[in-house]
Coordinates of C-alpha atoms in Angstrom, one line a residue:
M241 CA 105.1 119.9 124.7
V242 CA 103.8 117.6 122.2
D243 CA 103.2 114.0 123.4
I244 CA 105.2 111.9 120.8
Y245 CA 102.7 109.4 119.9
E246 CA 99.9 111.8 119.3
L247 CA 102.8 113.7 116.7
L248 CA 103.2 110.3 115.0
N249 CA 99.5 109.7 114.3
K250 CA 100.0 113.1 112.9
I251 CA 102.7 113.0 110.4
I252 CA 102.1 109.3 109.5
V253 CA 99.5 107.6 107.9
N254 CA 99.2 104.3 107.1
E255 CA 99.4 103.6 103.6
S256 CA 101.9 101.6 101.4
F257 CA 104.5 103.4 100.7
K258 CA 104.4 106.1 102.5
L259 CA 106.4 105.6 105.6
S260 CA 109.8 107.4 105.1
S261 CA 112.4 109.5 106.8
D262 CA 111.2 112.7 105.4
L263 CA 108.4 112.7 107.7
F264 CA 110.4 113.4 110.4
T265 CA 111.0 117.2 110.4
Q266 CA 113.5 119.2 113.0
A267 CA 110.4 121.5 113.5
D268 CA 108.3 118.3 115.0
R269 CA 111.9 117.6 117.1
E270 CA 112.1 120.2 119.1
S271 CA 108.4 120.3 120.4
L272 CA 109.2 116.9 122.2
N273 CA 110.1 116.4 124.9
E274 CA 114.0 115.8 125.8
N275 CA 113.0 112.4 126.5
D276 CA 111.2 111.3 123.9
K277 CA 113.7 112.9 121.6
P278 CA 116.2 109.8 121.2
L279 CA 113.0 107.8 120.2
F280 CA 112.4 110.0 117.3
D281 CA 115.6 109.7 116.0
L282 CA 115.5 105.8 116.7
L283 CA 112.4 106.1 115.1
K284 CA 113.7 108.5 112.2
N285 CA 116.6 105.8 111.1
I286 CA 114.4 103.1 111.1
S287 CA 111.7 104.9 108.7
S288 CA 114.6 105.3 106.4
M289 CA 115.7 101.7 105.4
S290 CA 114.0 99.7 102.9
I291 CA 112.5 96.6 103.3
E292 CA 112.0 93.4 101.3
I293 CA 109.0 90.8 102.1
Y294 CA 108.6 87.2 100.4
N295 CA 106.8 84.4 101.6
S296 CA 108.9 82.6 103.9
G297 CA 110.6 86.1 105.7
I298 CA 111.4 89.8 105.0
T299 CA 114.7 91.7 104.9
F300 CA 116.2 94.8 105.7
H301 CA 118.0 97.3 103.8
P302 CA 119.7 100.9 104.1
M303 CA 118.5 103.0 101.2
F304 CA 121.7 103.4 99.8
V305 CA 124.8 102.2 100.0
M306 CA 127.9 104.0 98.4
V307 CA 130.6 102.6 95.9
D308 CA 133.4 103.6 98.5
G309 CA 131.0 100.9 101.4
R310 CA 129.3 103.9 102.8
R311 CA 125.6 103.4 103.4
A312 CA 122.3 104.7 105.3
F313 CA 120.7 103.4 108.1
A314 CA 120.8 99.6 108.5
V315 CA 119.3 97.3 111.0
E316 CA 122.9 96.1 112.2
D317 CA 123.1 100.2 113.5
I318 CA 120.2 99.0 116.0
T319 CA 121.8 99.0 119.3
D320 CA 120.8 97.2 122.6
D321 CA 120.3 100.8 124.6
D322 CA 118.5 101.4 121.1
Y323 CA 116.1 98.1 121.6
E324 CA 115.5 98.7 125.5
I325 CA 113.9 101.9 123.7
L326 CA 112.3 99.7 121.0
K327 CA 110.4 97.8 123.5
A328 CA 109.3 99.8 126.2
I329 CA 107.3 101.5 123.3
D330 CA 103.1 101.7 123.9
F331 CA 103.2 100.4 120.7
Q332 CA 98.8 100.6 120.6
R333 CA 99.6 103.8 120.3
L334 CA 102.0 104.1 117.2
P335 CA 100.2 104.3 113.8
L336 CA 99.9 101.1 112.2
V337 CA 102.4 101.0 109.2
L338 CA 105.4 102.1 112.2
R339 CA 103.8 98.8 114.7
S340 CA 104.1 96.5 112.3
L341 CA 107.6 97.6 111.2
V342 CA 108.9 98.5 115.0
A343 CA 108.0 95.1 116.4
D344 CA 109.0 93.1 113.1
I345 CA 111.9 94.3 113.9
L346 CA 112.0 93.0 117.3
W347 CA 110.9 89.9 116.5
T348 CA 113.0 89.2 113.5
Q349 CA 116.1 90.5 115.3
K350 CA 115.3 89.5 118.9
K351 CA 113.1 86.7 119.0
E352 CA 110.6 88.9 121.4
F353 CA 107.6 86.6 121.1
Q354 CA 104.9 90.0 122.2
A355 CA 106.2 91.7 119.2
A356 CA 106.0 88.8 117.0
K357 CA 102.1 88.7 118.1
I358 CA 101.6 92.4 117.8
A359 CA 103.6 92.0 114.3
A360 CA 101.5 90.1 112.7
E361 CA 97.9 91.7 114.3
A362 CA 99.5 95.1 113.3
Y363 CA 100.5 93.5 109.6
W364 CA 96.4 91.9 109.2
A365 CA 94.8 95.1 110.4
L366 CA 96.9 96.4 107.1
C367 CA 96.5 93.7 104.7
Q368 CA 92.2 94.4 105.7
L369 CA 93.2 97.7 105.4
W370 CA 94.3 98.2 101.9
Y371 CA 92.2 95.8 100.5
V372 CA 89.1 97.1 101.3
D373 CA 91.3 100.6 99.6
G374 CA 92.2 98.9 96.1
D375 CA 95.9 98.2 97.3
D376 CA 96.9 94.8 96.1
L377 CA 100.4 95.4 96.6
G378 CA 100.0 96.3 99.9
T379 CA 97.9 93.7 100.3
L380 CA 100.1 91.2 99.2
H381 CA 102.7 92.3 101.2
M382 CA 100.8 92.1 104.8
I383 CA 99.6 89.0 104.4
R384 CA 102.7 87.9 103.8
R385 CA 104.3 89.0 106.6
A386 CA 101.0 88.0 108.5
V387 CA 100.6 84.5 107.8
C388 CA 104.4 84.0 107.8
I389 CA 104.6 85.1 111.5
S390 CA 101.5 83.7 112.7
V391 CA 103.4 80.3 111.5
Q392 CA 106.2 80.5 113.0
T393 CA 104.6 81.2 116.5
N394 CA 101.7 79.0 116.4
Q395 CA 99.6 81.8 116.4
T396 CA 96.3 79.3 115.4
S397 CA 93.5 82.0 116.2
L398 CA 94.8 84.9 113.7
Y399 CA 95.9 82.4 110.9
L400 CA 92.5 80.6 110.8
R401 CA 91.1 84.4 111.1
I402 CA 93.2 84.9 107.6
C403 CA 92.5 81.6 105.8
K404 CA 88.4 82.0 106.3
W405 CA 89.3 85.9 104.6
F406 CA 91.3 84.1 102.0
E407 CA 88.5 81.2 101.2
D408 CA 86.4 84.1 100.8
Y409 CA 88.8 86.3 98.2
L410 CA 89.3 83.2 96.7
V411 CA 85.9 81.9 96.0
H412 CA 85.1 85.8 94.9
R413 CA 87.4 88.0 93.8
A414 CA 90.9 85.7 93.1
A415 CA 89.8 85.8 89.4
H416 CA 88.3 89.1 88.9
R417 CA 91.2 91.2 90.6
D418 CA 94.8 92.0 89.4
C419 CA 95.5 88.4 88.5
P420 CA 99.3 88.7 88.9
I421 CA 98.5 89.3 92.3
S422 CA 95.9 86.8 92.8
L423 CA 98.6 83.9 91.6
R424 CA 101.3 85.9 94.2
I425 CA 98.1 85.3 97.3
M426 CA 97.4 81.8 96.3
E427 CA 100.9 81.2 95.5
L428 CA 101.1 82.3 99.3
F429 CA 98.6 79.3 100.6
V430 CA 99.7 76.6 98.4
E431 CA 102.8 76.1 100.5
Q432 CA 101.0 76.4 103.4
K433 CA 100.7 72.7 105.7
N434 CA 96.3 71.6 106.4
I435 CA 95.6 73.8 102.7
D436 CA 92.3 71.9 101.1
V437 CA 94.5 73.2 97.1
S438 CA 91.8 71.6 95.0
S439 CA 89.5 74.7 95.4
F440 CA 92.6 76.4 93.6
L441 CA 92.2 74.7 90.2
P442 CA 88.6 76.0 89.5
V443 CA 89.7 79.5 90.1
L444 CA 93.3 78.5 88.5
D445 CA 91.4 77.4 85.1
N446 CA 89.1 80.5 85.5
I447 CA 92.5 82.6 85.5
I448 CA 93.8 81.2 81.9
S449 CA 90.8 81.3 80.0
L450 CA 89.9 84.8 81.0
N451 CA 93.6 85.7 80.2
N452 CA 94.2 83.9 77.2
D453 CA 96.3 86.7 75.3
N454 CA 98.6 87.6 78.4
T455 CA 101.3 85.0 77.8
L456 CA 103.1 85.6 81.5
I457 CA 100.0 85.2 83.9
V458 CA 98.8 82.2 82.0
E459 CA 102.4 80.0 81.9
Q460 CA 102.1 81.3 86.1
A461 CA 98.7 79.7 86.5
Y462 CA 99.5 76.6 85.2
Q463 CA 102.7 76.7 87.1
L464 CA 100.5 77.1 90.5
K465 CA 97.9 74.6 88.9
K466 CA 101.3 72.1 88.4
Q467 CA 102.2 72.7 92.3
C468 CA 98.5 71.7 93.5
L469 CA 98.0 69.2 91.5
Y470 CA 101.6 67.7 92.9
K471 CA 101.0 68.4 96.8
L472 CA 97.3 66.3 95.6
K473 CA 99.4 64.0 94.8
D474 CA 97.9 63.5 91.1
K475 CA 100.6 63.2 88.6
G476 CA 97.9 62.0 86.1
G477 CA 96.5 66.0 86.3
A478 CA 100.1 67.2 86.7
T479 CA 100.8 65.3 83.1
S480 CA 97.2 66.5 81.9
S481 CA 97.5 70.0 83.3
N482 CA 101.4 70.3 80.9
L483 CA 100.1 68.8 77.9
S484 CA 97.3 71.5 77.7
L485 CA 100.2 74.5 78.4
A486 CA 102.2 72.7 75.5
Q487 CA 98.6 73.1 73.3
Y488 CA 98.2 76.3 74.6
Y489 CA 101.6 77.9 73.4
V490 CA 101.0 76.0 70.0
D491 CA 97.4 77.7 69.6
F492 CA 99.5 81.0 70.8
A493 CA 102.5 81.4 68.6
E494 CA 100.0 79.6 65.8
K495 CA 97.9 83.2 66.2
I496 CA 100.7 84.9 66.3
V497 CA 102.2 84.0 64.0
E498 CA 98.8 84.5 61.8
D499 CA 98.2 87.6 62.7
N500 CA 101.1 88.5 61.4
M501 CA 104.4 87.0 59.8
G502 CA 106.6 89.1 61.7
N503 CA 105.7 87.4 64.7
A504 CA 107.8 84.5 63.6
M505 CA 110.6 85.0 65.7
R506 CA 108.4 85.1 69.1
A507 CA 105.9 81.8 67.6
V508 CA 109.2 79.7 67.6
N509 CA 110.2 80.6 71.4
F510 CA 106.3 79.5 72.2
F511 CA 106.9 76.1 70.2
Q512 CA 110.3 75.5 71.2
K513 CA 108.3 75.7 74.7
A514 CA 105.9 73.1 73.1
V515 CA 108.1 70.8 72.1
V516 CA 109.8 70.4 75.5
L517 CA 106.8 69.9 77.4
Y518 CA 105.3 67.0 74.8
R519 CA 108.5 64.6 75.1
N520 CA 109.2 65.1 79.5
N521 CA 104.9 64.6 79.9
G522 CA 105.0 61.6 77.9
A523 CA 103.8 62.6 73.8
P524 CA 106.2 62.7 71.1
V525 CA 103.8 62.1 68.6
Q526 CA 103.0 66.2 69.3
A527 CA 106.6 66.4 70.3
E528 CA 108.0 65.9 66.3
A529 CA 104.4 67.0 64.4
T530 CA 105.1 70.4 66.7
H531 CA 109.0 70.4 66.0
K532 CA 108.4 70.2 62.3
R533 CA 106.1 73.0 62.6
L534 CA 108.4 75.0 64.6
V535 CA 111.2 74.3 61.6
E536 CA 108.9 75.9 59.2
I537 CA 108.6 78.5 60.6
Q538 CA 112.2 78.9 61.1
K539 CA 112.9 78.3 57.8
E540 CA 110.1 81.7 56.9
I541 CA 112.1 83.8 58.6
P542 CA 114.7 85.2 57.1
K543 CA 111.9 85.5 54.1
N544 CA 110.3 88.2 56.4
M545 CA 113.4 90.6 58.0
I546 CA 113.7 93.9 56.7
P547 CA 116.8 94.4 55.0
I548 CA 118.9 97.5 55.7
S549 CA 120.4 99.1 53.5
T550 CA 123.5 102.1 53.9
E551 CA 125.4 104.6 51.5
L552 CA 128.7 105.4 51.7
D553 CA 129.7 108.2 49.7
I554 CA 133.8 107.0 48.8
K555 CA 134.4 110.3 46.8
S556 CA 133.6 112.5 49.9
A557 CA 135.6 110.1 52.2
N558 CA 138.8 109.9 49.9
K559 CA 139.0 113.8 49.4
K560 CA 139.5 114.1 53.0
S561 CA 141.6 112.1 53.0
I562 CA 143.6 113.6 50.9
G563 CA 143.0 116.8 52.4
N564 CA 144.3 115.7 55.4

């Protein structure tokens, strides 16, 4: 007979998005003793679920739900007897990806405090592992859960370790790795108490500067900058930041129109955003000038529309009608 923990570490790798019920084969099940098979079956079902992780929590979903209501295994299918089986697990011998998931289920569904500690440490270990491997999306998910659980359960030592890692990340990597992920990680820490967000501001300015042609990243960076300034109670700085974003919209709109007048409809959207920002942040003169330019661009749109012509063969249509 095969030891179940040795089997689990053989079939499961600690990589993101690799945990699946397909890893639990019937042949592997048959290699176990009868006492371990219920745990094997339960872990297979748990591994079939999809999860959604966000800053303040986690949700577990069945892999599929049919129109008639039938569905795959869901967290509500775990029975009281199943929970007793999970509580008896030797967590230190489980692969990290399975350890974090099972312990998190015990924490979120049964409020097992000891399981929360295990889950948070496992998520943090995975975060560090995947960060080194360059798995930015996996890193984001794991740090979200590690922070969330450590804050909920007052795991101060772990939380301080995570904050120390983040300080280094903010200085050396945030503006140079995948910026959307960096912004999401920074957003996570903006929401935490006792975090000095003033150190975020130069990093966000750097992200804006390095991604000037990516409006989505620039918008996200400005939004996060505004959150930081409000948290710092710097209303004047927040207003100034909003006006800078408005000017960015105007400059970007003018640039794409200059490159190709066919971008006029897209430019209109940016001009409109700028007008709203100017009006809402005490800059009526700039709002009026931008609105005037908006109207000018709108007038140019019909001139640049490509006419679509079609030909209709009336004689052929009449012949077919007569023939019928």
